[in-house]
């Protein structure tokens, strides 16, 4: 087809930590780089810039990330990096990407190598009342605060798990929010966990300092963290007024009779993140399942190469491990692409990659030390009752899903029977929950449940931006249509 | 309510009268019509019901003579062939119109009428020729031009030369038909089994077949090959080959929007079928290709088909320009070399039958019903036209040799 066409040595998809680090490495090797991101500014979610004039009580709470982000963003100004914002990738097919700019026009970018750094999004958790106004994800609340200077409520409850459960309430507190309840579904830290963290700490001192700091901040603010408790319902007329939480066992399954409720006007949910894998699926990459890193995670080798030729992946989109890991993974991918294209010698690439690999090893050690506390239990996907909406786009309740769950263990078949996952978000908000319900119903591991086929476009796109009169309508599948006599 | 996995995954019956291979809409309909007649029937599907062409087509009932029957050919010389075919389509659409009552459930069936548009003078004259044949066959269609067309279909571009309107065209939800047939079939006594892939078929000494599957063996007195795009894979197990080919078909769907379009829209000269579904999304197809991944009937949708297809759609219905394309999908399209259905008993191999309707959503249930009559009443005259016979190509070759 003859749609507008551009070429580049390396196409980087995603302008967060991993994408920017990849672009910087590839550009440093002298390659031409095109970096696309669907947002209006670089930085991804972690380095999202604050709205003007917003009061931060303690800049240290955000300072380090902020500085790292600004440094990476400034590197994107190099002449051999072409940054295209408000640009989303609709399809990845071989080394071609179809991209849409400002929802207005569609072009083809032909690259020698493509690095996908798509990031992650909040793990959606469906429970009775999760669709009430006032219930929002930690990421959503963060965006509100960082860009709009708006606090989600006056009495804010937080429920979640993992590093977010510690960091987010502390950060929110520093923005002046009144946090009245923090529930962490995981267990409280034991001395053994602390010891494991300390052993894994060399090279991760900043991470450990953060963890200790966040805890200290919560303690100072007299915000109690309730461990092994999960939010089981949000109640209210027209918006959330009451949050119900309950004790859970090791698998995050609710212990009956342990329910308590508290008044609040906002509930932030931070049960970790899921990688945005649509493009990697479209491209045909191989995946494995690791619930702790967000479920479906793409398989990569030691240069971040996926199973698909010329395609690399880096950052939280390859399994959620945070921005520091993302930067090193991105750098490795950029270096790997430069090496594979011959822009840098393999010996030199190896040498440059050493510190990145060393840091990645340490951080993974640290993460494993925290594993017991941060493991996601299957009970998280079993909280919905009959009337709970599972698929928000198509308004499909759990009751409406039941007959299809009985008929099939294949989410694609369930989708076909119910329309769950056919709406605007294309299953981003319901597929993991449905997979969890399938696993529960048919007694299999979550990782064994198949994912529906990925299809283009990866993002909804106005037809006016797609139309291309130059594409030839080259006729039907005309069989040798000799009429019978 | 649907047939439960505990039923479809239970053990296979050891023997059956009729074994249907393939769990698409035709296989499920066959199981239903046979069970209703008291015939002992077992259906085997290798994966899940309705996952291939039956569930991936756009769900339209096109009764007007379609472009693939006309391309490059003079209409008048085809009249003798098209007349019985149109009558069959009319019969097929009548079956659909009664199907929700028959199966006692929703298929999101809507008789909306359908337009076939022409952009050029040549296309307009084709519309007139085909309309005469349709009239002779008893299918009501009208040619609309100029102000009459604009008043009738204000959503169409004013640049059209004309359109034919057929009031009896419409659509149903292809995701619901086969599963509902299967449920009613099982309730009538049919054994429906999924996850059972046929591996070998052997002839028995006396009569009948032994079919070995991934889940055990079944003895069958008669076999119906309803494997759609995989018809030849099954036939090959018996040393047979049918004139069946498959391609990957591309379909687009948009976000839902306020209703602007009730009838189906298709094009006489371009690859376009378009409708606004019961869910208010626009479904845009018309025969654009998807790319084969491997050679076992898996297809990837491609950008050129998406862009080419929606470009024509937005040219014909300009309001589509500001609607967002949400998803594409693909499915196999099975068709015979002469574009006629492949239905009926094999003359070469007694007890073996095929049931495949070329591009078959509209005709599928009717083909199943006609073949079920033949199977249930084997001594009577076959309800299936002779020219649909599975070994017609071999027969024609033999006739030519003699």
PDB file of N, CA, C and O in Angstrom, chain A residues 307-358:
ATOM      1  N   UNK A 307      10.542 -13.666  20.986  1.00  0.00           N
ATOM      2  CA  UNK A 307      10.604 -14.815  20.081  1.00  0.00           C
ATOM      3  C   UNK A 307      10.397 -14.397  18.630  1.00  0.00           C
ATOM      4  O   UNK A 307      10.594 -15.193  17.721  1.00  0.00           O
ATOM      5  N   UNK A 308       9.976 -13.144  18.412  1.00  0.00           N
ATOM      6  CA  UNK A 308       9.737 -12.666  17.051  1.00  0.00           C
ATOM      7  C   UNK A 308      10.982 -11.930  16.554  1.00  0.00           C
ATOM      8  O   UNK A 308      11.525 -11.072  17.256  1.00  0.00           O
ATOM      9  N   UNK A 309      11.387 -12.274  15.341  1.00  0.00           N
ATOM     10  CA  UNK A 309      12.581 -11.711  14.747  1.00  0.00           C
ATOM     11  C   UNK A 309      12.560 -10.179  14.784  1.00  0.00           C
ATOM     12  O   UNK A 309      11.545  -9.566  14.447  1.00  0.00           O
ATOM     13  N   UNK A 310      13.674  -9.565  15.188  1.00  0.00           N
ATOM     14  CA  UNK A 310      13.862  -8.113  15.149  1.00  0.00           C
ATOM     15  C   UNK A 310      12.998  -7.338  16.140  1.00  0.00           C
ATOM     16  O   UNK A 310      12.926  -6.117  16.077  1.00  0.00           O
ATOM     17  N   UNK A 311      12.315  -8.035  17.021  1.00  0.00           N
ATOM     18  CA  UNK A 311      11.427  -7.367  17.974  1.00  0.00           C
ATOM     19  C   UNK A 311      11.934  -7.574  19.403  1.00  0.00           C
ATOM     20  O   UNK A 311      12.167  -8.705  19.829  1.00  0.00           O
ATOM     21  N   UNK A 312      12.077  -6.463  20.125  1.00  0.00           N
ATOM     22  CA  UNK A 312      12.564  -6.477  21.497  1.00  0.00           C
ATOM     23  C   UNK A 312      11.474  -5.936  22.409  1.00  0.00           C
ATOM     24  O   UNK A 312      10.594  -5.196  21.974  1.00  0.00           O
ATOM     25  N   UNK A 313      11.544  -6.275  23.682  1.00  0.00           N
ATOM     26  CA  UNK A 313      10.575  -5.739  24.639  1.00  0.00           C
ATOM     27  C   UNK A 313      11.304  -5.399  25.924  1.00  0.00           C
ATOM     28  O   UNK A 313      12.267  -6.078  26.300  1.00  0.00           O
ATOM     29  N   UNK A 314      10.837  -4.346  26.599  1.00  0.00           N
ATOM     30  CA  UNK A 314      11.513  -3.922  27.826  1.00  0.00           C
ATOM     31  C   UNK A 314      10.532  -3.207  28.744  1.00  0.00           C
ATOM     32  O   UNK A 314       9.503  -2.702  28.304  1.00  0.00           O
ATOM     33  N   UNK A 315      10.878  -3.204  30.015  1.00  0.00           N
ATOM     34  CA  UNK A 315      10.110  -2.439  30.994  1.00  0.00           C
ATOM     35  C   UNK A 315       8.947  -3.218  31.578  1.00  0.00           C
ATOM     36  O   UNK A 315       8.863  -4.444  31.445  1.00  0.00           O
ATOM     37  N   UNK A 316       8.043  -2.491  32.227  1.00  0.00           N
ATOM     38  CA  UNK A 316       6.928  -3.141  32.903  1.00  0.00           C
ATOM     39  C   UNK A 316       6.045  -3.942  31.947  1.00  0.00           C
ATOM     40  O   UNK A 316       5.341  -4.855  32.368  1.00  0.00           O
ATOM     41  N   UNK A 317       6.085  -3.584  30.675  1.00  0.00           N
ATOM     42  CA  UNK A 317       5.311  -4.332  29.681  1.00  0.00           C
ATOM     43  C   UNK A 317       5.809  -5.749  29.488  1.00  0.00           C
ATOM     44  O   UNK A 317       5.142  -6.580  28.877  1.00  0.00           O
ATOM     45  N   UNK A 318       6.985  -6.073  30.011  1.00  0.00           N
ATOM     46  CA  UNK A 318       7.503  -7.437  29.914  1.00  0.00           C
ATOM     47  C   UNK A 318       7.361  -8.173  31.237  1.00  0.00           C
ATOM     48  O   UNK A 318       7.953  -9.230  31.435  1.00  0.00           O
ATOM     49  N   UNK A 319       6.577  -7.620  32.158  1.00  0.00           N
ATOM     50  CA  UNK A 319       6.491  -8.169  33.504  1.00  0.00           C
ATOM     51  C   UNK A 319       6.819  -7.032  34.450  1.00  0.00           C
ATOM     52  O   UNK A 319       7.861  -6.397  34.313  1.00  0.00           O
ATOM     53  N   UNK A 320       5.911  -6.773  35.390  1.00  0.00           N
ATOM     54  CA  UNK A 320       6.009  -5.538  36.154  1.00  0.00           C
ATOM     55  C   UNK A 320       7.073  -5.647  37.233  1.00  0.00           C
ATOM     56  O   UNK A 320       6.982  -6.488  38.128  1.00  0.00           O
ATOM     57  N   UNK A 321       8.123  -4.821  37.121  1.00  0.00           N
ATOM     58  CA  UNK A 321       9.196  -4.838  38.113  1.00  0.00           C
ATOM     59  C   UNK A 321       9.648  -3.443  38.508  1.00  0.00           C
ATOM     60  O   UNK A 321      10.666  -3.286  39.160  1.00  0.00           O
ATOM     61  N   UNK A 322       8.931  -2.426  38.066  1.00  0.00           N
ATOM     62  CA  UNK A 322       9.257  -1.079  38.520  1.00  0.00           C
ATOM     63  C   UNK A 322      10.188  -0.329  37.589  1.00  0.00           C
ATOM     64  O   UNK A 322      10.803  -0.893  36.690  1.00  0.00           O
ATOM     65  N   UNK A 323      10.301   0.995  37.851  1.00  0.00           N
ATOM     66  CA  UNK A 323      10.972   1.878  36.895  1.00  0.00           C
ATOM     67  C   UNK A 323      12.474   1.661  36.838  1.00  0.00           C
ATOM     68  O   UNK A 323      13.097   1.840  35.794  1.00  0.00           O
ATOM     69  N   UNK A 324      13.099   1.258  37.948  1.00  0.00           N
ATOM     70  CA  UNK A 324      14.555   1.082  37.923  1.00  0.00           C
ATOM     71  C   UNK A 324      14.949  -0.108  37.062  1.00  0.00           C
ATOM     72  O   UNK A 324      15.884  -0.036  36.258  1.00  0.00           O
ATOM     73  N   UNK A 325      14.200  -1.200  37.208  1.00  0.00           N
ATOM     74  CA  UNK A 325      14.425  -2.357  36.342  1.00  0.00           C
ATOM     75  C   UNK A 325      14.125  -1.975  34.899  1.00  0.00           C
ATOM     76  O   UNK A 325      14.850  -2.343  33.966  1.00  0.00           O
ATOM     77  N   UNK A 326      13.055  -1.187  34.713  1.00  0.00           N
ATOM     78  CA  UNK A 326      12.650  -0.792  33.350  1.00  0.00           C
ATOM     79  C   UNK A 326      13.773  -0.042  32.643  1.00  0.00           C
ATOM     80  O   UNK A 326      14.042  -0.284  31.461  1.00  0.00           O
ATOM     81  N   UNK A 327      14.438   0.861  33.348  1.00  0.00           N
ATOM     82  CA  UNK A 327      15.511   1.636  32.722  1.00  0.00           C
ATOM     83  C   UNK A 327      16.634   0.711  32.264  1.00  0.00           C
ATOM     84  O   UNK A 327      17.118   0.812  31.129  1.00  0.00           O
ATOM     85  N   UNK A 328      17.019  -0.234  33.114  1.00  0.00           N
ATOM     86  CA  UNK A 328      18.112  -1.128  32.734  1.00  0.00           C
ATOM     87  C   UNK A 328      17.687  -2.067  31.602  1.00  0.00           C
ATOM     88  O   UNK A 328      18.467  -2.363  30.703  1.00  0.00           O
ATOM     89  N   UNK A 329      16.445  -2.535  31.660  1.00  0.00           N
ATOM     90  CA  UNK A 329      15.964  -3.389  30.567  1.00  0.00           C
ATOM     91  C   UNK A 329      15.923  -2.614  29.253  1.00  0.00           C
ATOM     92  O   UNK A 329      16.303  -3.125  28.195  1.00  0.00           O
ATOM     93  N   UNK A 330      15.439  -1.367  29.326  1.00  0.00           N
ATOM     94  CA  UNK A 330      15.391  -0.533  28.133  1.00  0.00           C
ATOM     95  C   UNK A 330      16.787  -0.313  27.564  1.00  0.00           C
ATOM     96  O   UNK A 330      17.013  -0.442  26.355  1.00  0.00           O
ATOM     97  N   UNK A 331      17.738  -0.010  28.459  1.00  0.00           N
ATOM     98  CA  UNK A 331      19.120   0.203  28.015  1.00  0.00           C
ATOM     99  C   UNK A 331      19.670  -1.051  27.345  1.00  0.00           C
ATOM    100  O   UNK A 331      20.308  -0.978  26.296  1.00  0.00           O
ATOM    101  N   UNK A 332      19.374  -2.205  27.952  1.00  0.00           N
ATOM    102  CA  UNK A 332      19.837  -3.473  27.379  1.00  0.00           C
ATOM    103  C   UNK A 332      19.241  -3.697  25.993  1.00  0.00           C
ATOM    104  O   UNK A 332      19.938  -4.119  25.065  1.00  0.00           O
ATOM    105  N   UNK A 333      17.949  -3.403  25.852  1.00  0.00           N
ATOM    106  CA  UNK A 333      17.279  -3.596  24.560  1.00  0.00           C
ATOM    107  C   UNK A 333      17.894  -2.672  23.515  1.00  0.00           C
ATOM    108  O   UNK A 333      18.157  -3.087  22.375  1.00  0.00           O
ATOM    109  N   UNK A 334      18.138  -1.408  23.892  1.00  0.00           N
ATOM    110  CA  UNK A 334      18.726  -0.446  22.961  1.00  0.00           C
ATOM    111  C   UNK A 334      20.129  -0.876  22.546  1.00  0.00           C
ATOM    112  O   UNK A 334      20.496  -0.833  21.371  1.00  0.00           O
ATOM    113  N   UNK A 335      20.859  -1.352  23.539  1.00  0.00           N
ATOM    114  CA  UNK A 335      22.220  -1.829  23.288  1.00  0.00           C
ATOM    115  C   UNK A 335      22.177  -3.089  22.409  1.00  0.00           C
ATOM    116  O   UNK A 335      22.965  -3.238  21.460  1.00  0.00           O
ATOM    117  N   UNK A 336      21.248  -3.969  22.742  1.00  0.00           N
ATOM    118  CA  UNK A 336      21.112  -5.214  21.983  1.00  0.00           C
ATOM    119  C   UNK A 336      20.769  -4.937  20.526  1.00  0.00           C
ATOM    120  O   UNK A 336      21.319  -5.560  19.609  1.00  0.00           O
ATOM    121  N   UNK A 337      19.843  -3.989  20.301  1.00  0.00           N
ATOM    122  CA  UNK A 337      19.461  -3.652  18.922  1.00  0.00           C
ATOM    123  C   UNK A 337      20.656  -3.076  18.181  1.00  0.00           C
ATOM    124  O   UNK A 337      20.918  -3.421  17.017  1.00  0.00           O
ATOM    125  N   UNK A 338      21.428  -2.205  18.863  1.00  0.00           N
ATOM    126  CA  UNK A 338      22.613  -1.597  18.243  1.00  0.00           C
ATOM    127  C   UNK A 338      23.640  -2.678  17.902  1.00  0.00           C
ATOM    128  O   UNK A 338      24.255  -2.671  16.839  1.00  0.00           O
ATOM    129  N   UNK A 339      23.781  -3.613  18.799  1.00  0.00           N
ATOM    130  CA  UNK A 339      24.711  -4.726  18.596  1.00  0.00           C
ATOM    131  C   UNK A 339      24.250  -5.583  17.412  1.00  0.00           C
ATOM    132  O   UNK A 339      25.035  -5.905  16.516  1.00  0.00           O
ATOM    133  N   UNK A 340      22.983  -5.926  17.389  1.00  0.00           N
ATOM    134  CA  UNK A 340      22.471  -6.787  16.322  1.00  0.00           C
ATOM    135  C   UNK A 340      22.527  -6.104  14.965  1.00  0.00           C
ATOM    136  O   UNK A 340      22.578  -6.760  13.931  1.00  0.00           O
ATOM    137  N   UNK A 341      22.480  -4.761  14.956  1.00  0.00           N
ATOM    138  CA  UNK A 341      22.550  -4.027  13.697  1.00  0.00           C
ATOM    139  C   UNK A 341      23.996  -3.710  13.308  1.00  0.00           C
ATOM    140  O   UNK A 341      24.250  -3.070  12.293  1.00  0.00           O
ATOM    141  N   UNK A 342      24.931  -4.122  14.165  1.00  0.00           N
ATOM    142  CA  UNK A 342      26.338  -3.882  13.855  1.00  0.00           C
ATOM    143  C   UNK A 342      26.800  -2.462  14.124  1.00  0.00           C
ATOM    144  O   UNK A 342      27.882  -2.070  13.706  1.00  0.00           O
ATOM    145  N   UNK A 343      25.985  -1.684  14.837  1.00  0.00           N
ATOM    146  CA  UNK A 343      26.377  -0.306  15.144  1.00  0.00           C
ATOM    147  C   UNK A 343      27.377  -0.268  16.292  1.00  0.00           C
ATOM    148  O   UNK A 343      28.016   0.760  16.533  1.00  0.00           O
ATOM    149  N   UNK A 344      27.477  -1.374  16.998  1.00  0.00           N
ATOM    150  CA  UNK A 344      28.422  -1.459  18.104  1.00  0.00           C
ATOM    151  C   UNK A 344      28.938  -2.898  18.139  1.00  0.00           C
ATOM    152  O   UNK A 344      28.183  -3.841  17.882  1.00  0.00           O
ATOM    153  N   UNK A 345      30.207  -3.061  18.421  1.00  0.00           N
ATOM    154  CA  UNK A 345      30.793  -4.395  18.439  1.00  0.00           C
ATOM    155  C   UNK A 345      30.224  -5.240  19.563  1.00  0.00           C
ATOM    156  O   UNK A 345      29.799  -4.701  20.590  1.00  0.00           O
ATOM    157  N   UNK A 346      30.223  -6.550  19.383  1.00  0.00           N
ATOM    158  CA  UNK A 346      29.572  -7.388  20.388  1.00  0.00           C
ATOM    159  C   UNK A 346      30.383  -7.371  21.694  1.00  0.00           C
ATOM    160  O   UNK A 346      29.815  -7.440  22.777  1.00  0.00           O
ATOM    161  N   UNK A 347      31.687  -7.244  21.584  1.00  0.00           N
ATOM    162  CA  UNK A 347      32.500  -7.187  22.788  1.00  0.00           C
ATOM    163  C   UNK A 347      32.196  -5.905  23.577  1.00  0.00           C
ATOM    164  O   UNK A 347      31.983  -5.934  24.793  1.00  0.00           O
ATOM    165  N   UNK A 348      32.131  -4.818  22.841  1.00  0.00           N
ATOM    166  CA  UNK A 348      31.836  -3.527  23.467  1.00  0.00           C
ATOM    167  C   UNK A 348      30.426  -3.530  24.081  1.00  0.00           C
ATOM    168  O   UNK A 348      30.205  -3.018  25.176  1.00  0.00           O
ATOM    169  N   UNK A 349      29.505  -4.125  23.355  1.00  0.00           N
ATOM    170  CA  UNK A 349      28.124  -4.205  23.873  1.00  0.00           C
ATOM    171  C   UNK A 349      28.111  -4.994  25.175  1.00  0.00           C
ATOM    172  O   UNK A 349      27.454  -4.606  26.151  1.00  0.00           O
ATOM    173  N   UNK A 350      28.846  -6.087  25.171  1.00  0.00           N
ATOM    174  CA  UNK A 350      28.924  -6.921  26.362  1.00  0.00           C
ATOM    175  C   UNK A 350      29.471  -6.111  27.532  1.00  0.00           C
ATOM    176  O   UNK A 350      28.949  -6.156  28.647  1.00  0.00           O
ATOM    177  N   UNK A 351      30.525  -5.356  27.252  1.00  0.00           N
ATOM    178  CA  UNK A 351      31.160  -4.566  28.301  1.00  0.00           C
ATOM    179  C   UNK A 351      30.181  -3.515  28.866  1.00  0.00           C
ATOM    180  O   UNK A 351      30.032  -3.369  30.068  1.00  0.00           O
ATOM    181  N   UNK A 352      29.529  -2.825  27.934  1.00  0.00           N
ATOM    182  CA  UNK A 352      28.600  -1.777  28.386  1.00  0.00           C
ATOM    183  C   UNK A 352      27.403  -2.355  29.141  1.00  0.00           C
ATOM    184  O   UNK A 352      26.791  -1.690  29.969  1.00  0.00           O
ATOM    185  N   UNK A 353      27.043  -3.580  28.800  1.00  0.00           N
ATOM    186  CA  UNK A 353      25.832  -4.147  29.415  1.00  0.00           C
ATOM    187  C   UNK A 353      26.101  -4.639  30.837  1.00  0.00           C
ATOM    188  O   UNK A 353      25.162  -4.854  31.601  1.00  0.00           O
ATOM    189  N   UNK A 354      27.388  -4.850  31.181  1.00  0.00           N
ATOM    190  CA  UNK A 354      27.702  -5.459  32.479  1.00  0.00           C
ATOM    191  C   UNK A 354      27.056  -4.750  33.669  1.00  0.00           C
ATOM    192  O   UNK A 354      26.383  -5.400  34.474  1.00  0.00           O
ATOM    193  N   UNK A 355      27.254  -3.425  33.808  1.00  0.00           N
ATOM    194  CA  UNK A 355      26.624  -2.771  34.976  1.00  0.00           C
ATOM    195  C   UNK A 355      25.093  -2.898  34.972  1.00  0.00           C
ATOM    196  O   UNK A 355      24.483  -3.034  36.035  1.00  0.00           O
ATOM    197  N   UNK A 356      24.494  -2.888  33.776  1.00  0.00           N
ATOM    198  CA  UNK A 356      23.025  -3.035  33.710  1.00  0.00           C
ATOM    199  C   UNK A 356      22.617  -4.403  34.222  1.00  0.00           C
ATOM    200  O   UNK A 356      21.702  -4.540  35.034  1.00  0.00           O
ATOM    201  N   UNK A 357      23.330  -5.414  33.754  1.00  0.00           N
ATOM    202  CA  UNK A 357      22.992  -6.779  34.170  1.00  0.00           C
ATOM    203  C   UNK A 357      23.206  -6.968  35.667  1.00  0.00           C
ATOM    204  O   UNK A 357      22.441  -7.652  36.338  1.00  0.00           O
ATOM    205  N   UNK A 358      24.291  -6.327  36.183  1.00  0.00           N
ATOM    206  CA  UNK A 358      24.582  -6.464  37.602  1.00  0.00           C
ATOM    207  C   UNK A 358      23.438  -5.859  38.422  1.00  0.00           C
ATOM    208  O   UNK A 358      22.933  -6.458  39.359  1.00  0.00           O
TER     209      UNK A 358
END
